[in-house]
Amino acid sequence: MIGVPGLLPTDRLGRPLRNLRISVTDRCNLRCRYCMPEAEYVWLPRSSILSFEEIDRLAGIFAGLGVSKIRLTGGEPLLRHDLPTLVSRLSQRAAVRDLALTTNGVLLAREAEALRAAGLRRVTVSLDTLRPERMQEFARSRRHADVIAGIDAANAAGFAPVKLNTVVIRGYNDDEVVDLLEFARERGAEPRFIEYMDVGGATDWSMDQVVSQREILDMVARRFGPVEPRAEDAWAPAERFALPDGTVFGVIASTTAPFCRTCDRGRLTADGTFLLCLYGEDGLDLRQLVRGGASDEEIAGRIAETWTRRTARGAEERRDLADRGVLHRIESLRADPRREMHTRGG
Ligand code: SAM
């Protein structure tokens, strides 16, 4: 079913606004080749980054418009000082039924308990490889052991199940799909394999590096036996599957089989721009409204109006291109850092 009853806004394709991804910082402590491959970045000015009070106020306004799921992301969200304080504010909002965090895990071991105590419900950790030397080469970091410790700490803190995100890239980690699945199974975590996307930041993207959902499922089936699709929430981005022993894993096929028709996600950049699509340029400057003294009603009205006009189908439009190359080259990202994945929130 598309659309929700009542006065909540739906866009031109009948999609409600139910999910909000909030980027709390554009900074990151990794330099993954598919997201932040450059040595130098133009950071958003500190004064432009929304305060916790501003984020929380906006979250309340979004919740009034139907948002019940919030995911904190970045950049690396755990680089934002005192994140549990923000979590604690957001978790007190009854309308926000699902509060989650996506992190690279490097700093998670020291934060997991405080986040849980503050009311965080779910954690997703990005884990592209089990091999420290690969992480060093691909993300320019020697902190692989810290990521594993972060996953263990999240488990111990009671985030069950922890989800693990792996972007599968041909020639880099496509030989680790089975190992990552086994690793997750041993830890009681749920792995999700993500097709490599041509988003801003992926300046070296090419279609031949994309390992499709079909290929991923074939690899898994060759090792573990027949893979069964599970009947799921049609609005969720990950399609979930079960192995013969009941182990569940997900695949996010945003490149070869995008889910635009059921995309109910808005995004809030760290500097307060409300974006309608991971690929899109259209946005609404909420920071200006918040700092300019607009009332909650005015802001809600502007968000609803913007959402109602939404037609975005970014991933489908990319899929339908005859000659698909990178979305943005480095010059275009430097001209507007909000085009970067780490600024708009992955
Ligand atoms: N720093 C946090 C992390 O690493 O999870 C949160 C931000 S990161 C941008 C969010 C997710 O986006 C990660 O799981 C990352 O792997 C994914 N991502 C980044 N670039 C991508 C790309 N080109 N294709 C697919 N996924 C990508």
JSON list of N, CA and C in Angstrom, two decimals, residues 8 17-20 59 61-70 95-97 264:
[
{"chain": "A", "resi": 8, "resn": "LEU", "atom": "N", "xyz": [-1.17, 13.57, 7.09]},
{"chain": "A", "resi": 8, "resn": "LEU", "atom": "CA", "xyz": [0.28, 13.53, 6.93]},
{"chain": "A", "resi": 8, "resn": "LEU", "atom": "C", "xyz": [0.64, 13.66, 5.46]},
{"chain": "A", "resi": 17, "resn": "LEU", "atom": "N", "xyz": [6.35, 10.41, 4.43]},
{"chain": "A", "resi": 17, "resn": "LEU", "atom": "CA", "xyz": [7.64, 10.76, 5.02]},
{"chain": "A", "resi": 17, "resn": "LEU", "atom": "C", "xyz": [7.70, 10.05, 6.37]},
{"chain": "A", "resi": 18, "resn": "ARG", "atom": "N", "xyz": [8.36, 8.89, 6.42]},
{"chain": "A", "resi": 18, "resn": "ARG", "atom": "CA", "xyz": [8.36, 8.13, 7.66]},
{"chain": "A", "resi": 18, "resn": "ARG", "atom": "C", "xyz": [9.73, 7.94, 8.26]},
{"chain": "A", "resi": 19, "resn": "ASN", "atom": "N", "xyz": [10.75, 8.13, 7.43]},
{"chain": "A", "resi": 19, "resn": "ASN", "atom": "CA", "xyz": [12.12, 7.84, 7.81]},
{"chain": "A", "resi": 19, "resn": "ASN", "atom": "C", "xyz": [12.96, 9.08, 7.68]},
{"chain": "A", "resi": 20, "resn": "LEU", "atom": "N", "xyz": [13.80, 9.35, 8.66]},
{"chain": "A", "resi": 20, "resn": "LEU", "atom": "CA", "xyz": [14.71, 10.50, 8.53]},
{"chain": "A", "resi": 20, "resn": "LEU", "atom": "C", "xyz": [16.12, 10.06, 8.91]},
{"chain": "A", "resi": 59, "resn": "ALA", "atom": "N", "xyz": [13.65, 17.23, 14.85]},
{"chain": "A", "resi": 59, "resn": "ALA", "atom": "CA", "xyz": [13.16, 15.85, 14.94]},
{"chain": "A", "resi": 59, "resn": "ALA", "atom": "C", "xyz": [11.71, 15.84, 15.43]},
{"chain": "A", "resi": 61, "resn": "ILE", "atom": "N", "xyz": [9.52, 18.19, 15.01]},
{"chain": "A", "resi": 61, "resn": "ILE", "atom": "CA", "xyz": [8.65, 18.70, 13.93]},
{"chain": "A", "resi": 61, "resn": "ILE", "atom": "C", "xyz": [8.45, 17.59, 12.89]},
{"chain": "A", "resi": 62, "resn": "PHE", "atom": "N", "xyz": [9.53, 16.90, 12.53]},
{"chain": "A", "resi": 62, "resn": "PHE", "atom": "CA", "xyz": [9.40, 15.79, 11.57]},
{"chain": "A", "resi": 62, "resn": "PHE", "atom": "C", "xyz": [8.49, 14.70, 12.13]},
{"chain": "A", "resi": 63, "resn": "ALA", "atom": "N", "xyz": [8.62, 14.42, 13.42]},
{"chain": "A", "resi": 63, "resn": "ALA", "atom": "CA", "xyz": [7.77, 13.37, 14.01]},
{"chain": "A", "resi": 63, "resn": "ALA", "atom": "C", "xyz": [6.29, 13.75, 13.87]},
{"chain": "A", "resi": 64, "resn": "GLY", "atom": "N", "xyz": [6.00, 15.03, 14.00]},
{"chain": "A", "resi": 64, "resn": "GLY", "atom": "CA", "xyz": [4.62, 15.49, 13.84]},
{"chain": "A", "resi": 64, "resn": "GLY", "atom": "C", "xyz": [4.11, 15.31, 12.42]},
{"chain": "A", "resi": 65, "resn": "LEU", "atom": "N", "xyz": [5.04, 15.17, 11.48]},
{"chain": "A", "resi": 65, "resn": "LEU", "atom": "CA", "xyz": [4.65, 14.99, 10.07]},
{"chain": "A", "resi": 65, "resn": "LEU", "atom": "C", "xyz": [4.66, 13.50, 9.67]},
{"chain": "A", "resi": 66, "resn": "GLY", "atom": "N", "xyz": [4.91, 12.64, 10.64]},
{"chain": "A", "resi": 66, "resn": "GLY", "atom": "CA", "xyz": [4.82, 11.20, 10.35]},
{"chain": "A", "resi": 66, "resn": "GLY", "atom": "C", "xyz": [6.12, 10.43, 10.47]},
{"chain": "A", "resi": 67, "resn": "VAL", "atom": "N", "xyz": [7.23, 11.12, 10.75]},
{"chain": "A", "resi": 67, "resn": "VAL", "atom": "CA", "xyz": [8.50, 10.38, 10.86]},
{"chain": "A", "resi": 67, "resn": "VAL", "atom": "C", "xyz": [8.50, 9.58, 12.17]},
{"chain": "A", "resi": 68, "resn": "SER", "atom": "N", "xyz": [8.64, 8.26, 12.04]},
{"chain": "A", "resi": 68, "resn": "SER", "atom": "CA", "xyz": [8.70, 7.43, 13.25]},
{"chain": "A", "resi": 68, "resn": "SER", "atom": "C", "xyz": [10.03, 6.69, 13.36]},
{"chain": "A", "resi": 69, "resn": "LYS", "atom": "N", "xyz": [10.86, 6.83, 12.31]},
{"chain": "A", "resi": 69, "resn": "LYS", "atom": "CA", "xyz": [12.17, 6.15, 12.33]},
{"chain": "A", "resi": 69, "resn": "LYS", "atom": "C", "xyz": [13.25, 7.17, 12.08]},
{"chain": "A", "resi": 70, "resn": "ILE", "atom": "N", "xyz": [14.23, 7.20, 12.96]},
{"chain": "A", "resi": 70, "resn": "ILE", "atom": "CA", "xyz": [15.35, 8.13, 12.79]},
{"chain": "A", "resi": 70, "resn": "ILE", "atom": "C", "xyz": [16.64, 7.34, 12.86]},
{"chain": "A", "resi": 95, "resn": "ALA", "atom": "N", "xyz": [6.97, 9.54, 19.64]},
{"chain": "A", "resi": 95, "resn": "ALA", "atom": "CA", "xyz": [6.61, 9.28, 18.24]},
{"chain": "A", "resi": 95, "resn": "ALA", "atom": "C", "xyz": [7.76, 8.61, 17.48]},
{"chain": "A", "resi": 96, "resn": "VAL", "atom": "N", "xyz": [8.98, 8.76, 18.00]},
{"chain": "A", "resi": 96, "resn": "VAL", "atom": "CA", "xyz": [10.13, 8.14, 17.33]},
{"chain": "A", "resi": 96, "resn": "VAL", "atom": "C", "xyz": [10.25, 6.71, 17.86]},
{"chain": "A", "resi": 97, "resn": "ARG", "atom": "N", "xyz": [9.64, 5.79, 17.12]},
{"chain": "A", "resi": 97, "resn": "ARG", "atom": "CA", "xyz": [9.58, 4.40, 17.60]},
{"chain": "A", "resi": 97, "resn": "ARG", "atom": "C", "xyz": [10.88, 3.66, 17.37]},
{"chain": "A", "resi": 264, "resn": "ASP", "atom": "N", "xyz": [10.66, 6.12, 1.56]},
{"chain": "A", "resi": 264, "resn": "ASP", "atom": "CA", "xyz": [9.98, 7.06, 2.45]},
{"chain": "A", "resi": 264, "resn": "ASP", "atom": "C", "xyz": [10.99, 7.84, 3.29]}
]
